[in-house]
Amino acid sequence: MAGYLSESDFVMVEEGFSTRDLLEELTLGASQAATGEVAAFFVADLGAIVRKQFCFLKCLPRVRPFYAVKCNSSLGVLKVLAELGLGFSCANKAEMELVQRIGIPASKIIYANPCKQIAHIKYAAKHGIRLLSFDNEMELAKVAKSHPGARMVLCIATDDSHSLSCLSMQFGASLKSCRHLLAKAKRSHMEVVGVSFHIGSGCPDPQAYAQSIADARLVFEMGTELGHRMHILDLGGGFPGIEGAKVRFEEIASVINSALDLYFPEGCGVDILAELGRYYVTSAFTLAVNVIAKKEVFSDQPSREEENSFASKTIVYHLEEGVYGIFNSVLFDNTCPTPILQKKPSTEQPSYSSSLWGPALDGYDCVAEGLWLPQLHVGDWLVFENMGAYTVGMGSLFGGAQACRVTYAMSRVAWEALRRQLLPPEPEEDAEDVCKPLSCGWEITDTLCVGPVFTPASIM
């Protein structure tokens, strides 16, 4: 590691120094703290986010990415994505305030929530945010009254029956209702400029994108017939954020590109957008969480096979975080996260049937069960990978702030890749000696990167 400032929350690392190495240093420091208090924390590899953006630009060159703030509103993520030129998709007033506070212009913000509060619509109107979504008459009427200058995007329903997270039961207008809604908007003097959809997260069939793009083409034609100037197609999200997903991002991109060539060919005058959350942040965040309590439960009547085995004992561990906090992703994704042991057990060490629970005293705060783990102790650390989506900054959904500390890391190579993309070439200067600061406020020296503490609480 090139260097670390404990007050900074940003670490510059050399190639070969992994997130796991940094976690080991931080957990060791937390365990040795004089106060004896330990708290869960994240390590975020911002270089992974930069690499995801380069991959996106290569695979979907015609699509302009917008980041879904509700997925992870940590300030380090927002600042890096802002540097990369992304727009931002906001679900409420708190998120709009947050991105505007870091300098995002209103023209790069979408208020993409079909269930908007009137006060939030008025905030968008006052602060120049004009692109809003809708999928029903009531939402259209609310915007027409509180933000008559808005440019509306009609959200259509999709076939997301095979997705892990289905949205069409709540959001999206059916094709049968679209002509009526477009006509209603015309009578209300509201401008409809485009169509959006969301196939849901974890969709195993990339052809769902192709079908939704075809449906959007039909709605474009309806709108044009009714006198709307349709020029925005929003592909929504649902893109995988981890390696090893059932459907790779490159496969989805190939299907999308083919469908766009067929229904919205290059030069047709339509601006193609997408609202991505998980894609950028899931794999970038790793969580370290402490075991705060344990309980051994023995079988009342063990079988003869169990009497002389370890199967007769089940161990219940309590963590300092549960499904009502950081692990709410368990509820979002209906998944059971598998921990990585910070201390590697010996090969002779037996494993026990184990379950992980949060600190809440109820039967719902179960993080994971059915695990086989070696004997753990109070104070041991567990590490969870792929924890960037719907874990950090969830308080923004309710106007709150994320309290869990995030330590951001970026390799020097990723930093240089980001800097070269953003700054004009300066052939007279040696990048090893002179590194210009980025507008986010981070500045690298020869040995370490220093900057402000980037936590949402610091700007609320």
mmCIF file of N, CA, C and O in Angstrom, residues 381-418:
data_model
loop_
_atom_site.group_PDB
_atom_site.id
_atom_site.type_symbol
_atom_site.label_atom_id
_atom_site.label_comp_id
_atom_site.label_asym_id
_atom_site.label_seq_id
_atom_site.Cartn_x
_atom_site.Cartn_y
_atom_site.Cartn_z
ATOM 1 N N TRP A 381 -14.056 -11.329 12.864
ATOM 2 C CA TRP A 381 -14.598 -10.580 11.732
ATOM 3 C C TRP A 381 -15.034 -11.534 10.618
ATOM 4 O O TRP A 381 -14.341 -12.493 10.310
ATOM 5 N N LEU A 382 -16.171 -11.238 10.004
ATOM 6 C CA LEU A 382 -16.630 -11.922 8.802
ATOM 7 C C LEU A 382 -16.636 -10.924 7.651
ATOM 8 O O LEU A 382 -16.963 -9.742 7.832
ATOM 9 N N VAL A 383 -16.281 -11.399 6.491
ATOM 10 C CA VAL A 383 -16.196 -10.542 5.305
ATOM 11 C C VAL A 383 -17.221 -11.018 4.274
ATOM 12 O O VAL A 383 -17.353 -12.221 4.024
ATOM 13 N N PHE A 384 -17.941 -10.059 3.698
ATOM 14 C CA PHE A 384 -18.930 -10.368 2.677
ATOM 15 C C PHE A 384 -18.600 -9.563 1.423
ATOM 16 O O PHE A 384 -18.494 -8.334 1.480
ATOM 17 N N GLU A 385 -18.453 -10.255 0.307
ATOM 18 C CA GLU A 385 -18.163 -9.591 -0.958
ATOM 19 C C GLU A 385 -19.458 -9.257 -1.704
ATOM 20 O O GLU A 385 -20.539 -9.713 -1.338
ATOM 21 N N ASN A 386 -19.332 -8.448 -2.763
ATOM 22 C CA ASN A 386 -20.475 -8.073 -3.610
ATOM 23 C C ASN A 386 -21.599 -7.437 -2.785
ATOM 24 O O ASN A 386 -22.772 -7.799 -2.918
ATOM 25 N N MET A 387 -21.245 -6.465 -1.945
ATOM 26 C CA MET A 387 -22.202 -5.846 -1.030
ATOM 27 C C MET A 387 -22.464 -4.379 -1.363
ATOM 28 O O MET A 387 -22.801 -3.586 -0.478
ATOM 29 N N GLY A 388 -22.341 -4.008 -2.631
ATOM 30 C CA GLY A 388 -22.493 -2.601 -2.976
ATOM 31 C C GLY A 388 -23.900 -2.150 -3.293
ATOM 32 O O GLY A 388 -24.165 -0.947 -3.333
ATOM 33 N N ALA A 389 -24.818 -3.084 -3.539
ATOM 34 C CA ALA A 389 -26.163 -2.699 -3.988
ATOM 35 C C ALA A 389 -27.173 -2.786 -2.853
ATOM 36 O O ALA A 389 -27.306 -3.818 -2.197
ATOM 37 N N TYR A 390 -27.883 -1.691 -2.609
ATOM 38 C CA TYR A 390 -28.943 -1.617 -1.601
ATOM 39 C C TYR A 390 -28.437 -1.980 -0.213
ATOM 40 O O TYR A 390 -29.098 -2.681 0.553
ATOM 41 N N THR A 391 -27.251 -1.495 0.099
ATOM 42 C CA THR A 391 -26.676 -1.669 1.437
ATOM 43 C C THR A 391 -26.160 -0.343 1.979
ATOM 44 O O THR A 391 -26.254 -0.097 3.178
ATOM 45 N N VAL A 392 -25.633 0.511 1.137
ATOM 46 C CA VAL A 392 -25.002 1.772 1.542
ATOM 47 C C VAL A 392 -25.901 2.934 1.152
ATOM 48 O O VAL A 392 -26.342 3.025 0.012
ATOM 49 N N GLY A 393 -26.163 3.811 2.105
ATOM 50 C CA GLY A 393 -26.936 5.013 1.779
ATOM 51 C C GLY A 393 -28.409 4.758 1.618
ATOM 52 O O GLY A 393 -29.117 5.565 1.045
ATOM 53 N N MET A 394 -28.919 3.611 2.141
ATOM 54 C CA MET A 394 -30.345 3.346 2.012
ATOM 55 C C MET A 394 -31.180 4.364 2.757
ATOM 56 O O MET A 394 -32.353 4.537 2.468
ATOM 57 N N GLY A 395 -30.570 5.056 3.721
ATOM 58 C CA GLY A 395 -31.313 6.083 4.448
ATOM 59 C C GLY A 395 -31.823 7.188 3.543
ATOM 60 O O GLY A 395 -32.778 7.868 3.865
ATOM 61 N N SER A 396 -31.197 7.351 2.356
ATOM 62 C CA SER A 396 -31.635 8.418 1.460
ATOM 63 C C SER A 396 -33.051 8.186 0.962
ATOM 64 O O SER A 396 -33.750 9.100 0.563
ATOM 65 N N LEU A 397 -33.495 6.916 0.983
ATOM 66 C CA LEU A 397 -34.861 6.631 0.566
ATOM 67 C C LEU A 397 -35.867 7.282 1.501
ATOM 68 O O LEU A 397 -36.996 7.567 1.122
ATOM 69 N N PHE A 398 -35.439 7.497 2.723
ATOM 70 C CA PHE A 398 -36.334 8.063 3.717
ATOM 71 C C PHE A 398 -35.837 9.401 4.248
ATOM 72 O O PHE A 398 -36.258 9.858 5.299
ATOM 73 N N GLY A 399 -34.887 9.989 3.521
ATOM 74 C CA GLY A 399 -34.377 11.290 3.906
ATOM 75 C C GLY A 399 -33.325 11.241 4.984
ATOM 76 O O GLY A 399 -32.955 12.261 5.531
ATOM 77 N N GLY A 400 -32.823 10.044 5.304
ATOM 78 C CA GLY A 400 -31.816 9.909 6.347
ATOM 79 C C GLY A 400 -30.421 9.850 5.771
ATOM 80 O O GLY A 400 -30.194 10.168 4.611
ATOM 81 N N ALA A 401 -29.453 9.442 6.590
ATOM 82 C CA ALA A 401 -28.066 9.369 6.148
ATOM 83 C C ALA A 401 -27.466 8.028 6.554
ATOM 84 O O ALA A 401 -27.861 7.440 7.545
ATOM 85 N N GLN A 402 -26.556 7.541 5.756
ATOM 86 C CA GLN A 402 -25.884 6.283 6.038
ATOM 87 C C GLN A 402 -24.779 6.507 7.066
ATOM 88 O O GLN A 402 -23.908 7.340 6.885
ATOM 89 N N ALA A 403 -24.820 5.714 8.147
ATOM 90 C CA ALA A 403 -23.865 5.917 9.230
ATOM 91 C C ALA A 403 -22.627 5.045 9.088
ATOM 92 O O ALA A 403 -21.597 5.346 9.663
ATOM 93 N N CYS A 404 -22.709 3.926 8.391
ATOM 94 C CA CYS A 404 -21.595 2.992 8.314
ATOM 95 C C CYS A 404 -20.432 3.602 7.532
ATOM 96 O O CYS A 404 -20.619 4.169 6.459
ATOM 97 N N ARG A 405 -19.227 3.453 8.091
ATOM 98 C CA ARG A 405 -18.051 4.038 7.455
ATOM 99 C C ARG A 405 -17.700 3.308 6.160
ATOM 100 O O ARG A 405 -17.788 2.087 6.081
ATOM 101 N N VAL A 406 -17.286 4.062 5.170
ATOM 102 C CA VAL A 406 -16.800 3.512 3.912
ATOM 103 C C VAL A 406 -15.376 3.996 3.701
ATOM 104 O O VAL A 406 -15.108 5.196 3.727
ATOM 105 N N THR A 407 -14.453 3.072 3.505
ATOM 106 C CA THR A 407 -13.093 3.419 3.130
ATOM 107 C C THR A 407 -12.935 3.159 1.647
ATOM 108 O O THR A 407 -13.106 2.032 1.185
ATOM 109 N N TYR A 408 -12.669 4.203 0.891
ATOM 110 C CA TYR A 408 -12.544 4.092 -0.562
ATOM 111 C C TYR A 408 -11.093 3.817 -0.938
ATOM 112 O O TYR A 408 -10.172 4.388 -0.358
ATOM 113 N N ALA A 409 -10.905 2.949 -1.908
ATOM 114 C CA ALA A 409 -9.566 2.625 -2.387
ATOM 115 C C ALA A 409 -9.553 2.685 -3.910
ATOM 116 O O ALA A 409 -10.559 2.407 -4.567
ATOM 117 N N MET A 410 -8.420 3.053 -4.449
ATOM 118 C CA MET A 410 -8.252 3.049 -5.897
ATOM 119 C C MET A 410 -6.782 2.799 -6.205
ATOM 120 O O MET A 410 -5.901 3.366 -5.555
ATOM 121 N N SER A 411 -6.528 1.946 -7.176
ATOM 122 C CA SER A 411 -5.144 1.690 -7.562
ATOM 123 C C SER A 411 -4.619 2.874 -8.359
ATOM 124 O O SER A 411 -5.383 3.630 -8.968
ATOM 125 N N ARG A 412 -3.319 3.020 -8.364
ATOM 126 C CA ARG A 412 -2.700 4.107 -9.119
ATOM 127 C C ARG A 412 -3.025 3.989 -10.613
ATOM 128 O O ARG A 412 -3.239 4.985 -11.301
ATOM 129 N N VAL A 413 -3.089 2.749 -11.122
ATOM 130 C CA VAL A 413 -3.394 2.540 -12.542
ATOM 131 C C VAL A 413 -4.796 3.038 -12.870
ATOM 132 O O VAL A 413 -5.022 3.724 -13.872
ATOM 133 N N ALA A 414 -5.777 2.695 -12.001
ATOM 134 C CA ALA A 414 -7.148 3.157 -12.228
ATOM 135 C C ALA A 414 -7.235 4.675 -12.124
ATOM 136 O O ALA A 414 -7.954 5.328 -12.884
ATOM 137 N N TRP A 415 -6.509 5.241 -11.154
ATOM 138 C CA TRP A 415 -6.489 6.707 -11.005
ATOM 139 C C TRP A 415 -5.988 7.370 -12.283
ATOM 140 O O TRP A 415 -6.577 8.336 -12.767
ATOM 141 N N GLU A 416 -4.896 6.845 -12.821
ATOM 142 C CA GLU A 416 -4.336 7.431 -14.036
ATOM 143 C C GLU A 416 -5.285 7.269 -15.217
ATOM 144 O O GLU A 416 -5.416 8.163 -16.059
ATOM 145 N N ALA A 417 -5.966 6.126 -15.287
ATOM 146 C CA ALA A 417 -6.937 5.919 -16.365
ATOM 147 C C ALA A 417 -8.068 6.932 -16.273
ATOM 148 O O ALA A 417 -8.501 7.504 -17.278
ATOM 149 N N LEU A 418 -8.535 7.192 -15.059
ATOM 150 C CA LEU A 418 -9.586 8.180 -14.851
ATOM 151 C C LEU A 418 -9.087 9.575 -15.182
ATOM 152 O O LEU A 418 -9.750 10.342 -15.880
#
